[in-house]
Amino acid sequence: MIAQDLYKETLLEHYRHPKNRCDGPIQDADAVERGANPRCGDEIEIGIFLQDENIRHVQFRGRGCAICIASASMLTEAVAGLSVAGTRILCEQMHDWFGDIEPAAGALLPNGLQALAAVRQHPARQKCVLLSWEALADAIDKAGRE
Amino acid sequence: MIAQDLYKETLLEHYRHPKNRCDGPIQDADAVERGANPRCGDEIEIGIFLQDENIRHVQFRGRGCAICIASASMLTEAVAGLSVAGTRILCEQMHDWFGDIEPAAGALLPNGLQALAAVRQHPARQKCVLLSWEALADAIDKAGRE
Amino acid sequence: MSLAVQPIDDSETINPEAVRRDFPIFSGSTQPRRFHYLDHAATTPKPSAVINSISDCYAQCYAPIHRGLYPMAEQATSNYEHARRTLQHFIGAASPDELVFTRSATEAINMVASGWLKPRLERGDVVWVSRMEHHSNYLPWQLVCQEQQAQLRFIELTEDGQLDLDGTPELFAERTKFIAITHVSNVLGTENPVATLCTTAREYGIPVLVDAAQSVSHIELDVAEMCCDFLAFSAHKMFGPTGIGLLYGRQERLAEMAPLQVGGGMVDSVGDGMEESRWAAIPARFEAGSPDMPGAVGFAAAADYLSSLGHERVHRHIVSLTRLAAQRLMRIDGIRLLPHAGLPASGIVSFTHHNMHPHDMAQIAGEAGVAIRAGHHCAQPLLRRLGLTATARASFSVYNDESDIDALIDAIISAQRVFCE
Amino acid sequence: MSLAVQPIDDSETINPEAVRRDFPIFSGSTQPRRFHYLDHAATTPKPSAVINSISDCYAQCYAPIHRGLYPMAEQATSNYEHARRTLQHFIGAASPDELVFTRSATEAINMVASGWLKPRLERGDVVWVSRMEHHSNYLPWQLVCQEQQAQLRFIELTEDGQLDLDGTPELFAERTKFIAITHVSNVLGTENPVATLCTTAREYGIPVLVDAAQSVSHIELDVAEMCCDFLAFSAHKMFGPTGIGLLYGRQERLAEMAPLQVGGGMVDSVGDGMEESRWAAIPARFEAGSPDMPGAVGFAAAADYLSSLGHERVHRHIVSLTRLAAQRLMRIDGIRLLPHAGLPASGIVSFTHHNMHPHDMAQIAGEAGVAIRAGHHCAQPLLRRLGLTATARASFSVYNDESDIDALIDAIISAQRVFCE
Ligand SMILES: Cc1ncc(COP(=O)(O)O)c(C=O)c1O
Ligand SMILES: Cc1ncc(COP(=O)(O)O)c(C=O)c1O
């Protein structure tokens, strides 16, 4: 009844049963990067597994609030199979949507990420969404450099 | 009509025709001391002429607003003939009255200084009254030391 | 001794409902349902007496301070200085010259760290803070220690969240140059024995700054009794306006302090180019720029308001309410209180849940009209030591009552339903 | 380009009587007769729009900023950041991140002097200010020069009170590390060619801080066009609240600046003891302590109010009134205007009388309900150069009219009667 706004059922489902989450260290990934929000203590590690120019698979590890965990879990599903270039663009779009730079663009969120849209109404929580996406962008950069 | 409050006729009389004012340097005094209010640029020099333990005569020199000049002029009349010790006490009383430390004591002002009492209502002008009295206290100290 | 206003009502206990009516924010139409504000440790709502005193300044007697010669400027100046004297009596200071209006507690602490301590702190010296300091009473000392190659050390805590003074034998050692300590912790609610600490420190000649940001709203302060050298707090946590705070400093200490900011109003004579300038007397020396007269007047109105409620009664009401909240929270499965032993000694209760992130609890509570805080509360060194990165925190004030606790408990239980199904 | 609010009334000229009604201080019963306020260079009265915006914050939407997760905290944060964006448009800044809320213009200037310049200033370097600076845009530079053994030098003035740029050939020399200059003088009313100066300085790679304290109330500011690196002003001189001001800094410059104050809200991660702490992003890094949200909202309301009057119209009204005042003052025997040539270019006219001390003129005027200022106006270096220790100053605003000038002239004439009989 309450909390309908922010905690959509899909989001809660991802929080309760996160996809592609590791309990221990992420192994054999092409690149692993970590993001931390010192303000609330959340920490997310993202590992990417590449195949040619595509993201084959993503794993994450870490702790955080429901939005943080759900965003990471959704991320692993949203980008699996995308091209590296396409993923990079998606990372940028997420940054612009949730950083309030492109407010109008929210409607263009891929289906699997729609449940996050409500977070845009809560500026204080935007960083919770973006933590994993920033780590993903860093991981792609790292993989590209190696 | 206006300015009745502050600029009593006695005060204005002292301003227009100051007593014991020198145009040039004060000469042959037992001690000369200077007071300055950097906030409004007023400067007063007080010279004392002693006879045994008494103030025989006081001269002043300087520039300032009407209150500053009138206070210095009244000072020269008020303390001429007083004992050094009595003058010291009067300096302290002036400090306490106009520095708002002894508000009730204003009524005890010697007759010749009554015209200054209204200044107590204007805290911003208190320093104008006190400038010459502080210089006088310094001059007494100086004479005592020499 | 404080010349505080007498309580208007001399009954033993507070009537929260009556007090609540003094605060327009609780009667506004902006709240869909009753607004359960439990974030007083962050900032407090304002009573009409304070709001109106500020508007009245602007609407009726507004002019520059310490400079104008026309009647309204004289009146404005006198109102400003009257506010200083009200606060002087409020904290039991010996002279109004010992009170400096600052922007905030934070600014007050920065002024002491860089204006008093820095010129005196040498390589190898030690500055002590407690493990439970707010960043505002921590970072200024950390910075000055870094700049002077001195050492910043912690008074650690015991299991039940008290200062571990027994475990800190070097506190009064020779190299100790300063101690900065909070009166009440903004996370644990612990009240520290500042009077004892300051008295001992004075015997060793070590100055102490007391951060009273969290105590001023419910503990009567008396700087003479407390024996502190410096004391800092903000108006906005004691029903006063934002943007203004206070630094108390013993006259002798303030005389030794260099100004953090320079500019109009704090100088007697200004030299050309490299010729020296001479600072004004204390406290003007520390109030560079145009003074915030309406802020000061609102600050004094808040002090009068608090005094009229009566510190004793306020304290008793807040503590008993917070204890009740703690007892009821403890009974919820998965909730853990901080510190792990003992009941709250002031108006603050912090807690975590083994299955819910504090942010999620606070968000759900917020949507149910219960305002609690989640995060590190600007106390990262403390949270790190507790092995946490965030807690939820409820903090109570004089108009709160059991219905606020009911709402809090309900909110936590519905959060559980959402997240722990 | 500024996205300023459109003037509500598009006639060419201001209706002073109508504007005056926006200001409750002029309708109060506290004034025995009409109150002729001519001390706007010191501080300005506030329109109801500003007073109410502040009360409304306290009475309707008050909560901590940047921290709470409940709806009112989110709304309060959004109001605070909205105020920042209003001011961003008001001064034509590229991004809201270039605006730091400070306590005042004075604080803003201190922040730049000690946070940006000090770490970069070396022995023998030169910092330039003009001869007409307010102490607040003078002492911070003097202090930093003393600390770093650099030199503070003056751009002197010509006879008619303009910057003597021709007489300052070394202004852009290699050792010049910084220039700080006022946009409009608070004593002479001179408007300095800041855009030209900043543009040339940028070619030489020399940063410039513009003190807009006196211009912001009647000249439309555009930092992009002005080409300044830093700009500072206070809300209280432009119809806004006391206790809040603004520092604008080009993003690149702010990124290089160290914070003057440290504490809650300006830090991302805090290290234990001597372990390093990491500052938050800009502009939070420069706003240590609880933000003054109602102050910021009132500040933005003042900017909107000014924009609705229209800078052009305000400026025209003020300048023509001030010129008229100057012409009428000049005709009084014994009165001398500053500067000694030229008519006022803004809202300020300073004068002396060969037989009356400025304090005495101001006192008599004040008793007649005319508020003018007497003193050194926090500009001792200027007054010393002019061979004066004090002047009388009348400064006009948008609701003043000829009747205020009549009252001023009458007051000076009665002062003459008192003192020069
Ligand atoms: C030109 C100028 N600069 C700076 C200031 C300082 O402003 P504030 O006292 O609000 O910091 C003033 C006014 O006092 C001024 O006139
Ligand atoms: C214990 C403590 N000290 C200092 C502060 C800083 O107060 P302010 O932000 O008003 O400067 C706070 C609150 O933020 C606090 O809780």
mmCIF file of N, CA, C and O and ligand atoms in Angstrom, chain C residues 41-43 103-109 132-137 182-187 211-215 232-237 244-245 348 377-378 393, chain D residues 67 264 288-291, ligand 2:
data_model
loop_
_atom_site.group_PDB
_atom_site.id
_atom_site.type_symbol
_atom_site.label_atom_id
_atom_site.label_comp_id
_atom_site.label_asym_id
_atom_site.label_seq_id
_atom_site.Cartn_x
_atom_site.Cartn_y
_atom_site.Cartn_z
ATOM 1 N N ALA C 41 17.747 15.931 15.651
ATOM 2 C CA ALA C 41 19.199 16.023 15.783
ATOM 3 C C ALA C 41 19.800 16.697 14.555
ATOM 4 O O ALA C 41 20.894 17.250 14.612
ATOM 5 N N ALA C 42 19.073 16.670 13.436
ATOM 6 C CA ALA C 42 19.559 17.340 12.228
ATOM 7 C C ALA C 42 19.213 18.821 12.260
ATOM 8 O O ALA C 42 20.067 19.686 12.091
ATOM 9 N N THR C 43 17.943 19.117 12.497
ATOM 10 C CA THR C 43 17.524 20.508 12.612
ATOM 11 C C THR C 43 16.119 20.519 13.194
ATOM 12 O O THR C 43 15.377 19.537 13.045
ATOM 13 N N ARG C 103 28.423 31.842 11.609
ATOM 14 C CA ARG C 103 27.390 31.322 10.726
ATOM 15 C C ARG C 103 26.771 30.064 11.304
ATOM 16 O O ARG C 103 25.623 29.757 11.060
ATOM 17 N N SER C 104 27.567 29.333 12.076
ATOM 18 C CA SER C 104 27.125 28.013 12.520
ATOM 19 C C SER C 104 28.113 27.466 13.527
ATOM 20 O O SER C 104 29.191 28.032 13.732
ATOM 21 N N ALA C 105 27.754 26.331 14.136
ATOM 22 C CA ALA C 105 28.701 25.611 14.984
ATOM 23 C C ALA C 105 29.950 25.278 14.172
ATOM 24 O O ALA C 105 31.083 25.414 14.647
ATOM 25 N N THR C 106 29.742 24.837 12.950
ATOM 26 C CA THR C 106 30.867 24.465 12.089
ATOM 27 C C THR C 106 31.851 25.623 11.953
ATOM 28 O O THR C 106 33.061 25.453 12.118
ATOM 29 N N GLU C 107 31.325 26.803 11.657
ATOM 30 C CA GLU C 107 32.230 27.941 11.509
ATOM 31 C C GLU C 107 32.936 28.244 12.825
ATOM 32 O O GLU C 107 34.133 28.524 12.847
ATOM 33 N N ALA C 108 32.208 28.180 13.927
ATOM 34 C CA ALA C 108 32.802 28.473 15.231
ATOM 35 C C ALA C 108 34.005 27.565 15.485
ATOM 36 O O ALA C 108 35.064 28.016 15.934
ATOM 37 N N ILE C 109 33.843 26.283 15.174
ATOM 38 C CA ILE C 109 34.923 25.321 15.423
ATOM 39 C C ILE C 109 36.106 25.596 14.490
ATOM 40 O O ILE C 109 37.261 25.582 14.908
ATOM 41 N N MET C 132 33.372 9.748 18.805
ATOM 42 C CA MET C 132 31.979 9.992 18.413
ATOM 43 C C MET C 132 31.754 11.396 17.861
ATOM 44 O O MET C 132 30.625 11.845 17.778
ATOM 45 N N GLU C 133 32.821 12.090 17.424
ATOM 46 C CA GLU C 133 32.615 13.468 16.953
ATOM 47 C C GLU C 133 31.872 13.520 15.613
ATOM 48 O O GLU C 133 32.046 12.667 14.752
ATOM 49 N N HIS C 134 31.095 14.563 15.473
ATOM 50 C CA HIS C 134 30.522 14.961 14.189
ATOM 51 C C HIS C 134 31.675 15.479 13.315
ATOM 52 O O HIS C 134 32.626 16.052 13.825
ATOM 53 N N HIS C 135 31.586 15.280 11.998
ATOM 54 C CA HIS C 135 32.666 15.750 11.116
ATOM 55 C C HIS C 135 33.026 17.216 11.357
ATOM 56 O O HIS C 135 34.168 17.620 11.171
ATOM 57 N N SER C 136 32.032 18.005 11.783
ATOM 58 C CA SER C 136 32.305 19.429 12.010
ATOM 59 C C SER C 136 33.203 19.661 13.216
ATOM 60 O O SER C 136 33.839 20.708 13.321
ATOM 61 N N ASN C 137 33.248 18.715 14.143
ATOM 62 C CA ASN C 137 34.170 18.828 15.262
ATOM 63 C C ASN C 137 35.292 17.803 15.130
ATOM 64 O O ASN C 137 35.860 17.337 16.112
ATOM 65 N N THR C 182 32.492 16.480 21.998
ATOM 66 C CA THR C 182 31.073 16.815 21.918
ATOM 67 C C THR C 182 30.412 16.608 23.273
ATOM 68 O O THR C 182 30.791 15.697 24.015
ATOM 69 N N HIS C 183 29.442 17.443 23.558
ATOM 70 C CA HIS C 183 28.708 17.313 24.812
ATOM 71 C C HIS C 183 27.768 16.104 24.725
ATOM 72 O O HIS C 183 27.750 15.253 25.614
ATOM 73 N N VAL C 184 27.028 16.028 23.637
ATOM 74 C CA VAL C 184 26.125 14.897 23.395
ATOM 75 C C VAL C 184 26.377 14.393 21.981
ATOM 76 O O VAL C 184 26.497 15.187 21.045
ATOM 77 N N SER C 185 26.477 13.068 21.843
ATOM 78 C CA SER C 185 26.721 12.485 20.521
ATOM 79 C C SER C 185 25.481 12.556 19.656
ATOM 80 O O SER C 185 24.377 12.236 20.109
ATOM 81 N N ASN C 186 25.658 12.923 18.373
ATOM 82 C CA ASN C 186 24.510 13.011 17.482
ATOM 83 C C ASN C 186 24.110 11.657 16.906
ATOM 84 O O ASN C 186 23.146 11.570 16.167
ATOM 85 N N VAL C 187 24.847 10.601 17.252
ATOM 86 C CA VAL C 187 24.494 9.260 16.767
ATOM 87 C C VAL C 187 24.035 8.385 17.927
ATOM 88 O O VAL C 187 22.995 7.743 17.868
ATOM 89 N N ASP C 211 31.598 20.936 21.926
ATOM 90 C CA ASP C 211 30.614 21.059 20.853
ATOM 91 C C ASP C 211 29.239 20.803 21.467
ATOM 92 O O ASP C 211 28.896 19.668 21.786
ATOM 93 N N ALA C 212 28.482 21.880 21.642
ATOM 94 C CA ALA C 212 27.185 21.774 22.312
ATOM 95 C C ALA C 212 26.027 21.729 21.317
ATOM 96 O O ALA C 212 24.874 21.931 21.698
ATOM 97 N N ALA C 213 26.334 21.429 20.050
ATOM 98 C CA ALA C 213 25.284 21.446 19.018
ATOM 99 C C ALA C 213 24.098 20.568 19.403
ATOM 100 O O ALA C 213 22.942 20.929 19.176
ATOM 101 N N GLN C 214 24.368 19.407 20.024
ATOM 102 C CA GLN C 214 23.292 18.474 20.332
ATOM 103 C C GLN C 214 22.738 18.621 21.747
ATOM 104 O O GLN C 214 21.699 18.052 22.058
ATOM 105 N N SER C 215 23.431 19.339 22.600
ATOM 106 C CA SER C 215 22.959 19.427 23.976
ATOM 107 C C SER C 215 22.134 20.682 24.228
ATOM 108 O O SER C 215 21.248 20.698 25.087
ATOM 109 N N ALA C 232 30.660 25.766 21.253
ATOM 110 C CA ALA C 232 30.079 26.106 19.951
ATOM 111 C C ALA C 232 28.712 25.462 19.788
ATOM 112 O O ALA C 232 28.512 24.320 20.213
ATOM 113 N N PHE C 233 27.780 26.196 19.223
ATOM 114 C CA PHE C 233 26.516 25.586 18.808
ATOM 115 C C PHE C 233 25.845 26.429 17.733
ATOM 116 O O PHE C 233 26.268 27.569 17.469
ATOM 117 N N SER C 234 24.821 25.843 17.103
ATOM 118 C CA SER C 234 24.072 26.504 16.034
ATOM 119 C C SER C 234 22.672 26.822 16.537
ATOM 120 O O SER C 234 22.099 26.051 17.310
ATOM 121 N N ALA C 235 22.089 27.903 16.024
ATOM 122 C CA ALA C 235 20.725 28.251 16.409
ATOM 123 C C ALA C 235 19.704 27.250 15.861
ATOM 124 O O ALA C 235 18.704 26.955 16.510
ATOM 125 N N HIS C 236 19.968 26.715 14.672
ATOM 126 C CA HIS C 236 18.906 25.958 13.980
ATOM 127 C C HIS C 236 18.569 24.629 14.645
ATOM 128 O O HIS C 236 17.564 24.025 14.304
ATOM 129 N N LYS C 237 19.413 24.154 15.556
ATOM 130 C CA LYS C 237 19.095 22.910 16.262
ATOM 131 C C LYS C 237 18.415 23.190 17.596
ATOM 132 O O LYS C 237 18.196 22.282 18.400
ATOM 133 N N ILE C 244 23.002 31.035 11.476
ATOM 134 C CA ILE C 244 23.660 31.718 12.591
ATOM 135 C C ILE C 244 24.000 30.724 13.703
ATOM 136 O O ILE C 244 23.258 29.759 13.952
ATOM 137 N N GLY C 245 25.132 30.960 14.324
ATOM 138 C CA GLY C 245 25.594 30.100 15.406
ATOM 139 C C GLY C 245 26.410 30.933 16.368
ATOM 140 O O GLY C 245 26.508 32.158 16.225
ATOM 141 N N ILE C 348 18.086 10.840 21.433
ATOM 142 C CA ILE C 348 18.495 10.189 20.187
ATOM 143 C C ILE C 348 18.526 8.680 20.336
ATOM 144 O O ILE C 348 19.069 8.165 21.310
ATOM 145 N N HIS C 377 25.427 10.087 9.401
ATOM 146 C CA HIS C 377 25.211 11.190 10.330
ATOM 147 C C HIS C 377 26.469 12.034 10.528
ATOM 148 O O HIS C 377 26.715 12.556 11.617
ATOM 149 N N CYS C 378 27.260 12.155 9.469
ATOM 150 C CA CYS C 378 28.508 12.931 9.576
ATOM 151 C C CYS C 378 29.367 12.446 10.734
ATOM 152 O O CYS C 378 29.958 13.251 11.469
ATOM 153 N N ARG C 393 18.146 6.692 12.467
ATOM 154 C CA ARG C 393 18.166 7.451 13.713
ATOM 155 C C ARG C 393 16.851 8.200 13.902
ATOM 156 O O ARG C 393 16.382 8.862 12.994
ATOM 157 N N ARG D 67 20.173 15.591 2.924
ATOM 158 C CA ARG D 67 20.403 14.407 3.751
ATOM 159 C C ARG D 67 19.160 13.564 3.985
ATOM 160 O O ARG D 67 19.220 12.359 3.961
ATOM 161 N N GLY D 264 30.767 19.032 8.393
ATOM 162 C CA GLY D 264 29.695 18.231 7.831
ATOM 163 C C GLY D 264 29.259 18.732 6.470
ATOM 164 O O GLY D 264 29.228 19.933 6.236
ATOM 165 N N ALA D 288 30.459 23.962 4.058
ATOM 166 C CA ALA D 288 30.544 23.164 5.277
ATOM 167 C C ALA D 288 29.457 23.583 6.256
ATOM 168 O O ALA D 288 29.179 24.771 6.403
ATOM 169 N N GLY D 289 28.859 22.608 6.916
ATOM 170 C CA GLY D 289 27.814 22.912 7.905
ATOM 171 C C GLY D 289 26.444 22.894 7.270
ATOM 172 O O GLY D 289 26.298 22.827 6.048
ATOM 173 N N SER D 290 25.426 22.959 8.129
ATOM 174 C CA SER D 290 24.045 22.902 7.638
ATOM 175 C C SER D 290 23.741 24.129 6.781
ATOM 176 O O SER D 290 23.906 25.255 7.248
ATOM 177 N N PRO D 291 23.277 23.921 5.554
ATOM 178 C CA PRO D 291 23.009 25.068 4.674
ATOM 179 C C PRO D 291 21.868 25.940 5.198
ATOM 180 O O PRO D 291 20.958 25.461 5.869
HETATM 181 C C1 LIG E 2 27.366 17.156 17.326
HETATM 182 C C2 LIG E 2 27.316 18.132 16.189
HETATM 183 N N1 LIG E 2 28.307 19.035 16.021
HETATM 184 C C3 LIG E 2 28.302 19.947 15.039
HETATM 185 C C4 LIG E 2 27.277 20.005 14.142
HETATM 186 C C5 LIG E 2 27.353 21.028 13.051
HETATM 187 O O1 LIG E 2 26.337 21.979 13.120
HETATM 188 P P1 LIG E 2 26.101 22.979 11.890
HETATM 189 O O2 LIG E 2 25.898 22.136 10.676
HETATM 190 O O3 LIG E 2 24.894 23.743 12.249
HETATM 191 O O4 LIG E 2 27.332 23.814 11.766
HETATM 192 C C6 LIG E 2 26.214 19.085 14.257
HETATM 193 C C7 LIG E 2 25.045 19.061 13.331
HETATM 194 O O5 LIG E 2 25.110 19.096 12.125
HETATM 195 C C8 LIG E 2 26.245 18.130 15.303
HETATM 196 O O6 LIG E 2 25.262 17.239 15.449
#
